XYZ file of C-alpha atoms in Angstrom:
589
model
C 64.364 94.092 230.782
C 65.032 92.585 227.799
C 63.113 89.956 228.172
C 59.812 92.307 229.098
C 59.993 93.581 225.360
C 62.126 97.274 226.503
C 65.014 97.666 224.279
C 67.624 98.864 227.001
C 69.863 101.914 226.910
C 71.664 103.469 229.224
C 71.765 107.094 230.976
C 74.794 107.947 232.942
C 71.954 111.105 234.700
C 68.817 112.651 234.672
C 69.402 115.110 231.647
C 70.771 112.174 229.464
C 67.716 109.735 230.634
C 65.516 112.777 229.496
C 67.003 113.114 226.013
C 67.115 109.237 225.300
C 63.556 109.248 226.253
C 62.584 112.380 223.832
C 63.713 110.250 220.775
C 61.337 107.360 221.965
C 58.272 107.658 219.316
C 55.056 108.761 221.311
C 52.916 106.054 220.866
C 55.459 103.485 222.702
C 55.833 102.932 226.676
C 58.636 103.573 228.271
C 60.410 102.550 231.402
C 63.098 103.943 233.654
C 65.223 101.579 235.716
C 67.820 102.436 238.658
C 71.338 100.387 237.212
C 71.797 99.365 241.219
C 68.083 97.398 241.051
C 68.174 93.784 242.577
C 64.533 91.787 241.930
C 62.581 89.393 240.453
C 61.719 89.322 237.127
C 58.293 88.886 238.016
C 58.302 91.981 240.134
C 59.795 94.222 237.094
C 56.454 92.541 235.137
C 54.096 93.388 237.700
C 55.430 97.245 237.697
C 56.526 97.740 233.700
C 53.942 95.824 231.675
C 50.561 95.920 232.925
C 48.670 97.657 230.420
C 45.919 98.795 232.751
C 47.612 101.407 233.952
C 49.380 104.750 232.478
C 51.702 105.128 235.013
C 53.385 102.246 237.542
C 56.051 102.268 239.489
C 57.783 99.806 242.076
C 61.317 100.413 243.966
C 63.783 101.598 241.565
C 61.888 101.262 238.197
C 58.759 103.610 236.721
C 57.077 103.202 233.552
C 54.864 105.619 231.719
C 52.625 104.407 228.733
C 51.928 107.209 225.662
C 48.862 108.843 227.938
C 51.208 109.552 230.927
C 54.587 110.505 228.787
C 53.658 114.169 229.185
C 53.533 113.861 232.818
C 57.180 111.705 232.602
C 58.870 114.461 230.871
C 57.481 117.184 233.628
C 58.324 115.272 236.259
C 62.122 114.297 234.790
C 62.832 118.328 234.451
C 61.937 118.712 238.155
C 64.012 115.725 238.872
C 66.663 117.059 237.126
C 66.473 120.712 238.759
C 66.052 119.226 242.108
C 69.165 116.913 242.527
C 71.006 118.127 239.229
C 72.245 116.091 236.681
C 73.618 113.248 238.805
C 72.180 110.518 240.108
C 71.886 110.835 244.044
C 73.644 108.391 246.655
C 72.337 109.221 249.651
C 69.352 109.736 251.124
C 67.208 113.015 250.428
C 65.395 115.613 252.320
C 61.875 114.819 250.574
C 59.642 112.625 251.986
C 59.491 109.833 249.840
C 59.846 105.986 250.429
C 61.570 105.158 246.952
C 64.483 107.454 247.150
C 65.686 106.612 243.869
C 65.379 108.656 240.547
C 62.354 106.406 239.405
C 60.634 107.174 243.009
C 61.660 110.795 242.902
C 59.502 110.651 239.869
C 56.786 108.598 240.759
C 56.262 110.892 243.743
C 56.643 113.861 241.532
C 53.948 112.534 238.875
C 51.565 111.430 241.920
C 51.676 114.879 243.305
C 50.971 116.982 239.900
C 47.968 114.731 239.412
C 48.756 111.685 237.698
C 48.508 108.567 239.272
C 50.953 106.324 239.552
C 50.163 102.437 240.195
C 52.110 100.658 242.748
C 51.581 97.026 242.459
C 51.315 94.510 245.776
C 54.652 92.414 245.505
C 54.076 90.216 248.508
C 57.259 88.267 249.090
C 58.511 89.240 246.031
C 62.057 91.313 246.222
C 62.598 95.041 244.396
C 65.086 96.938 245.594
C 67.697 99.287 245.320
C 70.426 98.817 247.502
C 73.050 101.676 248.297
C 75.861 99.449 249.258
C 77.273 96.274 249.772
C 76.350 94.686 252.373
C 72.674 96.154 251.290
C 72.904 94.230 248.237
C 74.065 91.095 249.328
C 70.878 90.907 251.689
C 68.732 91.500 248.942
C 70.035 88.911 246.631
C 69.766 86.670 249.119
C 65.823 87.407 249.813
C 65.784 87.353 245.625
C 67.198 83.686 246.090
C 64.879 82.884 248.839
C 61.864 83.212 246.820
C 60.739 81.472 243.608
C 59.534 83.931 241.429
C 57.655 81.726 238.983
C 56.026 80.044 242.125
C 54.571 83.173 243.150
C 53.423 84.187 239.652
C 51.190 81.032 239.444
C 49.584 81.880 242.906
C 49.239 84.946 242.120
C 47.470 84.212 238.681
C 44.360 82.463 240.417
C 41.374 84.999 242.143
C 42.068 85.495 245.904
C 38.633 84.801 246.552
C 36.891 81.952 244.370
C 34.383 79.891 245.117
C 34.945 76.193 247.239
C 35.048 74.054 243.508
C 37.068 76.432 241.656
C 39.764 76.893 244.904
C 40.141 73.031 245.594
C 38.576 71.379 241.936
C 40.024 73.580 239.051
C 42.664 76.163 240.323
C 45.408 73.419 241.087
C 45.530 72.154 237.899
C 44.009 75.225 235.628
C 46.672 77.317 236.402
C 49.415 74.794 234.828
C 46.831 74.881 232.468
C 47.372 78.740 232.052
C 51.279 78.645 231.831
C 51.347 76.274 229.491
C 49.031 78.293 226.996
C 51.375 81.428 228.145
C 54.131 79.636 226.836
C 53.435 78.676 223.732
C 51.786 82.247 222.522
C 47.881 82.016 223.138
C 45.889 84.974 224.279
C 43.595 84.847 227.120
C 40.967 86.137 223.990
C 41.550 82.654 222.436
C 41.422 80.672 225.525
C 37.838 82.617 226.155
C 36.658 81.882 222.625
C 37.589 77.871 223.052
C 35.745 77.923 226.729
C 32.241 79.529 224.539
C 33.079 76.967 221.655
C 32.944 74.536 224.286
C 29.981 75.217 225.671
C 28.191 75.941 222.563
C 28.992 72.131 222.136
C 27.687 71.468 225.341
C 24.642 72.925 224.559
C 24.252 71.027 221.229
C 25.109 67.613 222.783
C 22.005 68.531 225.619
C 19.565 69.053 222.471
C 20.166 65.963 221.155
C 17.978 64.662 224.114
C 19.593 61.261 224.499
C 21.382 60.303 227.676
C 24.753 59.735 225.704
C 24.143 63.510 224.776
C 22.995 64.712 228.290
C 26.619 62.622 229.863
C 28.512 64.570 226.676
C 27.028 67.851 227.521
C 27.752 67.427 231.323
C 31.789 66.810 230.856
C 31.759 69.535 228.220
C 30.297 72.026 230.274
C 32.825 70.936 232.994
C 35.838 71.915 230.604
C 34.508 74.640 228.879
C 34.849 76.175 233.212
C 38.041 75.176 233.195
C 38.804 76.982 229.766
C 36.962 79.441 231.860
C 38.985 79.638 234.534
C 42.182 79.784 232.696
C 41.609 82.722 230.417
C 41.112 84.772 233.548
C 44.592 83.089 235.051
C 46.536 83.384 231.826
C 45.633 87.181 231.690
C 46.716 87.629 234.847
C 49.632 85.049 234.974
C 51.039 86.974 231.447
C 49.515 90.724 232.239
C 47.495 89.968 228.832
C 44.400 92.677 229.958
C 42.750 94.056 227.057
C 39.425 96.012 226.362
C 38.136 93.013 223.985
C 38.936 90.659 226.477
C 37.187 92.433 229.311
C 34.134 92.998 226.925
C 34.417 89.045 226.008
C 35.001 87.742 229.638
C 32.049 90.474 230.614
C 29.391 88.630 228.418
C 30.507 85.456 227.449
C 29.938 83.449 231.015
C 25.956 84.707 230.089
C 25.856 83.573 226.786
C 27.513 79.856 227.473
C 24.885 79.641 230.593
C 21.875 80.560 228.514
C 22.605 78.473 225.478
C 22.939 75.677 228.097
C 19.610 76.380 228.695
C 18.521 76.695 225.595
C 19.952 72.945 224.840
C 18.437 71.476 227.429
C 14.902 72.831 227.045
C 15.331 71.527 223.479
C 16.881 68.331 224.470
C 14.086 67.910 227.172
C 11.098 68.911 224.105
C 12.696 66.089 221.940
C 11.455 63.611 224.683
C 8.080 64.889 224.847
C 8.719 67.247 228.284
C 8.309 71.279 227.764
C 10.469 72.966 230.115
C 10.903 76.163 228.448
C 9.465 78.126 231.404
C 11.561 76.445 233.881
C 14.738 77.409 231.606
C 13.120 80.812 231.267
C 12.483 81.033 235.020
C 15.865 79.817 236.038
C 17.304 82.855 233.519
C 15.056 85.520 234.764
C 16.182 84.210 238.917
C 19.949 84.116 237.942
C 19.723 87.737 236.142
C 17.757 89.264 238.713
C 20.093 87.718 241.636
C 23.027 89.745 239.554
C 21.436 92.921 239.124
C 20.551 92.461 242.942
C 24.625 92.254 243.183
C 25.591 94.747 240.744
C 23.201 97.311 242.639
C 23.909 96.956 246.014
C 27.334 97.313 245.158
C 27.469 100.364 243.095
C 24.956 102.032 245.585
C 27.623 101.213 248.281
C 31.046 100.738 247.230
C 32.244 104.777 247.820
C 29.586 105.275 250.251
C 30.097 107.525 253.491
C 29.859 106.070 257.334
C 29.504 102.816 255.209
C 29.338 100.041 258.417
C 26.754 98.375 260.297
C 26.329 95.812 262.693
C 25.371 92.897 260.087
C 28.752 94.104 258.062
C 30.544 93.593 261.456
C 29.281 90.329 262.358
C 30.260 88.902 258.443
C 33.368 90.442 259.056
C 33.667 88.281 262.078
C 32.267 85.141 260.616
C 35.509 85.629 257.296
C 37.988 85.199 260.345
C 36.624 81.639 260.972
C 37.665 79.454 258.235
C 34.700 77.368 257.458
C 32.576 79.997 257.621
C 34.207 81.119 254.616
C 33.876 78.165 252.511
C 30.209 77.409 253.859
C 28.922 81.372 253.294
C 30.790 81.152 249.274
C 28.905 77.977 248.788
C 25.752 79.061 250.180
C 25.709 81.777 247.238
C 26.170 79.125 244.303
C 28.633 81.055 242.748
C 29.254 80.257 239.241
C 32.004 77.471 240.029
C 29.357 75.427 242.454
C 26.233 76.279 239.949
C 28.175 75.054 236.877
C 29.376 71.582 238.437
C 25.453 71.089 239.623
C 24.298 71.546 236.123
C 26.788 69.435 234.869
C 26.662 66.216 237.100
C 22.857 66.538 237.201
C 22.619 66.914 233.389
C 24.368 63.598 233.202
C 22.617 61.695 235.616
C 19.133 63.181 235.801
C 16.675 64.921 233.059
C 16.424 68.617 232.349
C 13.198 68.633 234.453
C 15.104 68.201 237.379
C 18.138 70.263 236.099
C 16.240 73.147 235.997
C 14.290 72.649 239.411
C 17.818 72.302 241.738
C 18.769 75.630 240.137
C 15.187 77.253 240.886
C 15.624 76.080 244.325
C 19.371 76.679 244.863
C 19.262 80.056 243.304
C 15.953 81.135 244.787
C 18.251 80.010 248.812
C 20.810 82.145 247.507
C 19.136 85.084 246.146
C 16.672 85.008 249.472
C 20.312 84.974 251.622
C 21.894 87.515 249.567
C 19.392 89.870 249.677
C 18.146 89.524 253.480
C 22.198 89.669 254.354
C 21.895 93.381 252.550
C 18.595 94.664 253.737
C 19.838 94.270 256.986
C 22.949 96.381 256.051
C 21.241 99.065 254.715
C 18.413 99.402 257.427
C 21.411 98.713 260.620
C 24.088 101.602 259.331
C 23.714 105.156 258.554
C 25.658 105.464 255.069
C 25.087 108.528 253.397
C 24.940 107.998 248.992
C 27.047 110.161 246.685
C 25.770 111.374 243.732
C 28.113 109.107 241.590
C 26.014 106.012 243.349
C 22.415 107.823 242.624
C 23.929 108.407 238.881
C 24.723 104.531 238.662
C 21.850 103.208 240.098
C 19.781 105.914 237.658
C 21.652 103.767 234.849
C 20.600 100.630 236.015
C 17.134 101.003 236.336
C 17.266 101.881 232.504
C 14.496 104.132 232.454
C 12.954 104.472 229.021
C 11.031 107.364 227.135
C 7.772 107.226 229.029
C 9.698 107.061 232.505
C 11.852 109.546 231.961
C 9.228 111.485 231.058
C 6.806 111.589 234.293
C 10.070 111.687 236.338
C 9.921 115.202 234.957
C 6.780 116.604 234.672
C 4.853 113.894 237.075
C 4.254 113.916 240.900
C 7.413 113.444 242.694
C 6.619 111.000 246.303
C 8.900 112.274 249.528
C 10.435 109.739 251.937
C 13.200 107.784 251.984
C 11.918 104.897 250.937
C 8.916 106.289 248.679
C 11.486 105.173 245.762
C 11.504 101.091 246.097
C 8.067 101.533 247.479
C 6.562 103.142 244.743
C 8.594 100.886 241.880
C 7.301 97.470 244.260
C 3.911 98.649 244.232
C 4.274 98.621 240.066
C 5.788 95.518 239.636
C 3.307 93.908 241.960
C 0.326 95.326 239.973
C 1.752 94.228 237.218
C 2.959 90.716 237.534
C -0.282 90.389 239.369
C -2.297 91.697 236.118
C -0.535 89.087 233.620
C -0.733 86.741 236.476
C -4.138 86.968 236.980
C -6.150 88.596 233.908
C -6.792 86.584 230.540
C -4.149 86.322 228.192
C -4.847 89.149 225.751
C -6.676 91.219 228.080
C -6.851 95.173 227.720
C -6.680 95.375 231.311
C -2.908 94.001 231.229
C -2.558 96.676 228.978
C -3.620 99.428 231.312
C -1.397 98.019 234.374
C 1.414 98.343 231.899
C 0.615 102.012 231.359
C 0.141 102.219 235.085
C 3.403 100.462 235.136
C 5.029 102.643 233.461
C 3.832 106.149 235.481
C 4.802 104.521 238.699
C 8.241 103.712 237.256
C 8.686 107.329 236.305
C 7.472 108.320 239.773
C 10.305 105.864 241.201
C 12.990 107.282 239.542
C 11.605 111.235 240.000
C 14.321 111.994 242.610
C 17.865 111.069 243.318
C 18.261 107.204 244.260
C 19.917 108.246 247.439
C 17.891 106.309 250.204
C 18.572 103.632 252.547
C 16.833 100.861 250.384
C 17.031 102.709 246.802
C 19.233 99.849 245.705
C 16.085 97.845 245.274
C 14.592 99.398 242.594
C 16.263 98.122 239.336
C 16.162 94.518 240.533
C 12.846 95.589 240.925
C 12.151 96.766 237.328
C 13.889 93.241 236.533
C 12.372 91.238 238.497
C 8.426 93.133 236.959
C 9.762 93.401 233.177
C 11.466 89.740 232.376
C 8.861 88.242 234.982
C 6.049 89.744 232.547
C 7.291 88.474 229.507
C 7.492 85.078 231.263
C 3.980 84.549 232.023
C 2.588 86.341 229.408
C 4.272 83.803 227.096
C 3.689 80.651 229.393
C -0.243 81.618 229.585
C -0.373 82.190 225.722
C -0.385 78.680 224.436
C 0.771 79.638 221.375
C 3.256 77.054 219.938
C 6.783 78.801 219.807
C 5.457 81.406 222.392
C 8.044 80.544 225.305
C 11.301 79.906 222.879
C 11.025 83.747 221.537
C 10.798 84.849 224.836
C 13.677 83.102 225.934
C 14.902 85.013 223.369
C 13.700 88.466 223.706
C 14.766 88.244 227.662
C 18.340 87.028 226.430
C 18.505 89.915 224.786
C 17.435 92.148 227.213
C 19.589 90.767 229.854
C 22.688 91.026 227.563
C 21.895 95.195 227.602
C 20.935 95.293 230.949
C 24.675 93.509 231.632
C 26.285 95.550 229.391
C 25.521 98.649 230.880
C 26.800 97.137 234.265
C 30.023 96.769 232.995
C 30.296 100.293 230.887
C 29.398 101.749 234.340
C 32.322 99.513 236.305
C 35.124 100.651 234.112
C 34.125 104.287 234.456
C 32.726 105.373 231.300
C 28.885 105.186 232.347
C 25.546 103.786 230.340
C 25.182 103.683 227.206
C 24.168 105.962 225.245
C 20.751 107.606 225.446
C 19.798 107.030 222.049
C 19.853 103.577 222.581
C 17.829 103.174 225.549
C 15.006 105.128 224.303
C 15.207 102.592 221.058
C 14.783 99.975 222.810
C 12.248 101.761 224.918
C 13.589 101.056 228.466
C 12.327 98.452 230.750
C 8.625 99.899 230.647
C 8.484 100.576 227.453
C 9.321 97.073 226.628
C 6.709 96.006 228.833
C 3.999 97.948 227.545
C 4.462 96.672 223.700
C 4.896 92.855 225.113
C 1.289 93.363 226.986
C 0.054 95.393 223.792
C 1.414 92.390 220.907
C -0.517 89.909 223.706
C -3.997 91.599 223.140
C -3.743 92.049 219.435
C -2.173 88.497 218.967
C -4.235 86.746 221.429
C -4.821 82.875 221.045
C -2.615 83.337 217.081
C 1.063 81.990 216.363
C 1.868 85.781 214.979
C 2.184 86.157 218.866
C 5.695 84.107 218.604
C 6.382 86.188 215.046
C 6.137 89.078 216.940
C 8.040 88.603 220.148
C 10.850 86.721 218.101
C 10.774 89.953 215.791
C 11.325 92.121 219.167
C 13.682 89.710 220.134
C 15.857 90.241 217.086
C 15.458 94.046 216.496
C 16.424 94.249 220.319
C 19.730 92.203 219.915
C 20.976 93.741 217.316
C 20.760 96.997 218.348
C 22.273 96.485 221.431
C 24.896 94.028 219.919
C 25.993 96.702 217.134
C 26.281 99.705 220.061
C 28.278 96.942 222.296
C 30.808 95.807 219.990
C 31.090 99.519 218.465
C 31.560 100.607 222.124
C 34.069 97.513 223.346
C 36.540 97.861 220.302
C 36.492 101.452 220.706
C 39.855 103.125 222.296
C 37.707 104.939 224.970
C 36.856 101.297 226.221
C 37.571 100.580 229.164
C 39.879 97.437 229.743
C 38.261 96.268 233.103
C 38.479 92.651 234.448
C 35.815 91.753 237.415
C 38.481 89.804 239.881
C 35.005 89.497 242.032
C 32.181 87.948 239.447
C 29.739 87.653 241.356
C 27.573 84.438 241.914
């Protein structure tokens, strides 16, 4: 115990354990131990010191942090009026599995309301053992099992990709002890992997094929670094509501200043391939908003099956499958090692046409894999899912506005109907109209009615998981060949920009939603005028700017005021105590 950080002291009952644990200041945690416990170290860790959770508990030990103490000290004067002031020996009349004092508690806690976490231990030993022979069997499944064996396993994700399983987890996790060992944070480790790849990035702009090899291995380590923060918080229990905020948005920001260097390592040899870079951004963000949706629209979800989710469920019990489906996705382990060995052998032409390709395979597999799921099974969406998916179409001003006084459309699928037909009039309108035209203008304003239209009733249909991938897909999409068809020097560099920081809000607001404290703020998203708002001004700065470099001024000028408003509410709301401290074990690809 000692060596978790608890200063010990011992109770000879209940009524002592409850005045020792009075005189404990508020603000620390506390634990509560059975004297008889035999275990790993590793599984006293696992129950005592994650800091995700208020209350934890596994056989023979509870611990409470300052949110939960209240709860602790109800639950220890029931205790204590239930079996007295002694500890009891043999086995009670209520109905619980851990039929020690901690359990008692535990059980007690869990059934006035608080919830108590109890950790998977796999073949890891906790136990209390009532007599001898009892305790000799235990210490002889203790002995059985190495502890620090299982606590590197159990640092890497269950369910990586195929090059971060076999290329980086055998060797990253060392990687991760060794940094646990000597005092680093997984914060730190994060920081070095986006150092790293900032580096990267710079060695890709210098355009030279020394440069491009550089950038390649760099990028290579900086997923490593990567990898390890992720295993060092988990191998130490080092969760914290920076580091979920860092890990959350970091991975984004080292792929799209990768980008960034190559498109200006590729203009320093005469080849603009700023809309590829910007195409290849706007395909990966929309494939993760595609993710982020579907989930969130599903995850608590009533009657949730289907044929199609049967049949995958049938393919994960054949091994290869496995690997062959995870690759298929280019998750971010596969995608990075691509980018890095083509990058050093290739030019950023071609770097940036294999990930159009791969991504566009994956995102058309993905999404025909889900369409499937939700048209074959009859799951029935709670309001918490029509809430999220609300968030993440991130309805601005105007929207929000017809959605309450405008024509509301019946069906269930009138919703991604209604928000396709807008995006296809108006890609189709920048696509096809003169750059600067008014009429681009109008489909914007037409844009933005149908949005509000989309988003009139509750996102509770079938397919309604479509429409902020949707709004995505029309807003970054716009941008893009509005700034591509401009020839105005500069024009496709700010809206790398402006997108960037678009997609950094549109991710941030996934994340506030996954750790339970919803959107942000409304303020904000009518600032930054929601997705058709945005939309409209970009079509409106393209007809007053048309054929003149004020065009770049202007988007880089949206570009910044964007950023930093969303950067100042972000890092307000992600250093904040009511932050969430939520790490994705699941990132998707």
């Amino acid at each position: 115990m000692r060596s978790l950080g608890f200063d010990v002291q011992a109770a000879a009952d209940v009524t002592e354990a409850a005045r020792l644990l009075s005189a404990v200041p508020a603000d620390c945690r506390v634990a509560l131990v059975d004297p008889r416990f035999v275990g790993h170290v590793h599984a006293l860790r696992l129950g005592l010191t994650d800091p995700r959770f208020p209350a934890a508990t596994v056989p023979g030990a509870l611990t409470a942090q300052p949110e939960a103490r209240p709860a602790l000290v109800r639950a220890l004067d029931t205790t204590a009026e239930a079996v007295g002031a002694g500890v009891p020996t043999g086995p009670p009349d209520a109905p619980v599995t851990d039929r020690t004092v901690p359990g008692r508690i535990a059980a007690t806690m869990d059934a006035e309301g608080t919830a108590v976490q109890r950790p998977e231990l796999g073949s890891l030993v906790a136990a209390v053992p009532v007599d001898g022979p009892a305790r000799e069997a235990a210490q002889s499944a203790r002995a059985a099992v190495d502890d620090e064996a299982v606590r590197l396993r159990s640092a890497v994700k269950a369910h990586d990709g195929f090059f971060t399983t076999f290329f980086i987890s055998p060797y990253s996790r060392y990687i991760a002890r060794w940094c646990a060992r000597r005092g680093l944070t997984p914060n730190q480790v994060t920081t070095a992997s986006l150092l790293t790849a900032l580096i990267a990035a710079g060695s890709a702009a210098t355009g030279t094929r020394g440069g491009y090899i550089a950038a390649g291995l760099l990028l290579l380590l900086s997923f490593v670094l990567d990898c390890t923060d992720g295993q060092l918080a988990r191998y130490s229990l080092q969760y914290s509501t920076m580091g979920a905020w860092l890990d959350a948005t970091f991975d984004r920001a080292k792929e799209y200043a990768y980008y960034a260097g190559l498109a200006l390592g590729a203009a320093r040899g005469g080849d603009d391939v700023w809309a590829l870079a910007l195409g290849a951004m706007v395909l990966q963000a929309c494939r993760h908003v595609i993710d982020f949706s579907f989930n969130e629209a599903n995850h608590d979800a009533v009657a949730n099956s289907s044929p199609t989710a049967a049949l995958s469920d049938r393919l994960d019990s054949v091994g290869w499958t496995v690997w062959l489906r995870r690759m298929i996705v280019l998750p971010i382990g596969e995608r990075w090692a691509m980018i890095a060995v083509l990058t050093a052998v290739t030019t950023p032409r071609i770097v940036f046409y294999a990930l159009l390709i791969g991504c566009a395979f994956a995102a058309c597999y993905t999404t025909a894999g889900r369409l499937l799921r939700s048209l074959t099974r009859k799951a029935e969406r709670t309001d918490r899912a029509a809430r999220a998916l609300a968030e993440l179409a991130d309805s601005g001003p105007i929207a929000q506005f017809v959605a309450a006084v405008g024509p509301r459309f019946g069906g269930s699928w009138s919703a991604p109907l209604t928000a396709l037909l807008a995006g296809a009039l108006m890609i189709a309108s920048a696509l096809s109209q003169p750059f600067g035209s008014w009429h681009t203008i109008l489909a914007a304003v037409v844009y933005a009615m149908f949005s509000g239209m989309a988003v009139s009733r509750p996102l509770k249909g079938a397919l309604d998981w479509l429409v902020p991938p949707i709004f995505r897909a029309a807003e970054y999409c716009t941008v893009l060949i509005l700034a591509a068809r401009s020839d105005v020097p500069g024009a496709l560099p700010a809206a790398f920009g402006l997108v960037s920081a678009v997609a950094y809000h549109h991710y941030d607001t996934v994340y506030r939603i996954r750790g339970g404290t919803g959107a942000p703020p409304q303020w904000l998203v009518r600032t930054i005028g929601g997705h058709e708002g945005r939309t409209l001004v970009v079509a409106v700065l393209a007809a007053v700017f048309t054929q003149h470099p004020a065009f770049t001024v202007a988007l880089t000028t949206l570009a910044v005021a964007v950023a930093l408003v969303v950067l100042v509410e972000s890092i307000r709301f992600w250093v904040s105590s009511g932050a969430p401290a939520v790490h994705d074990e699941g990132e998707p690809a």
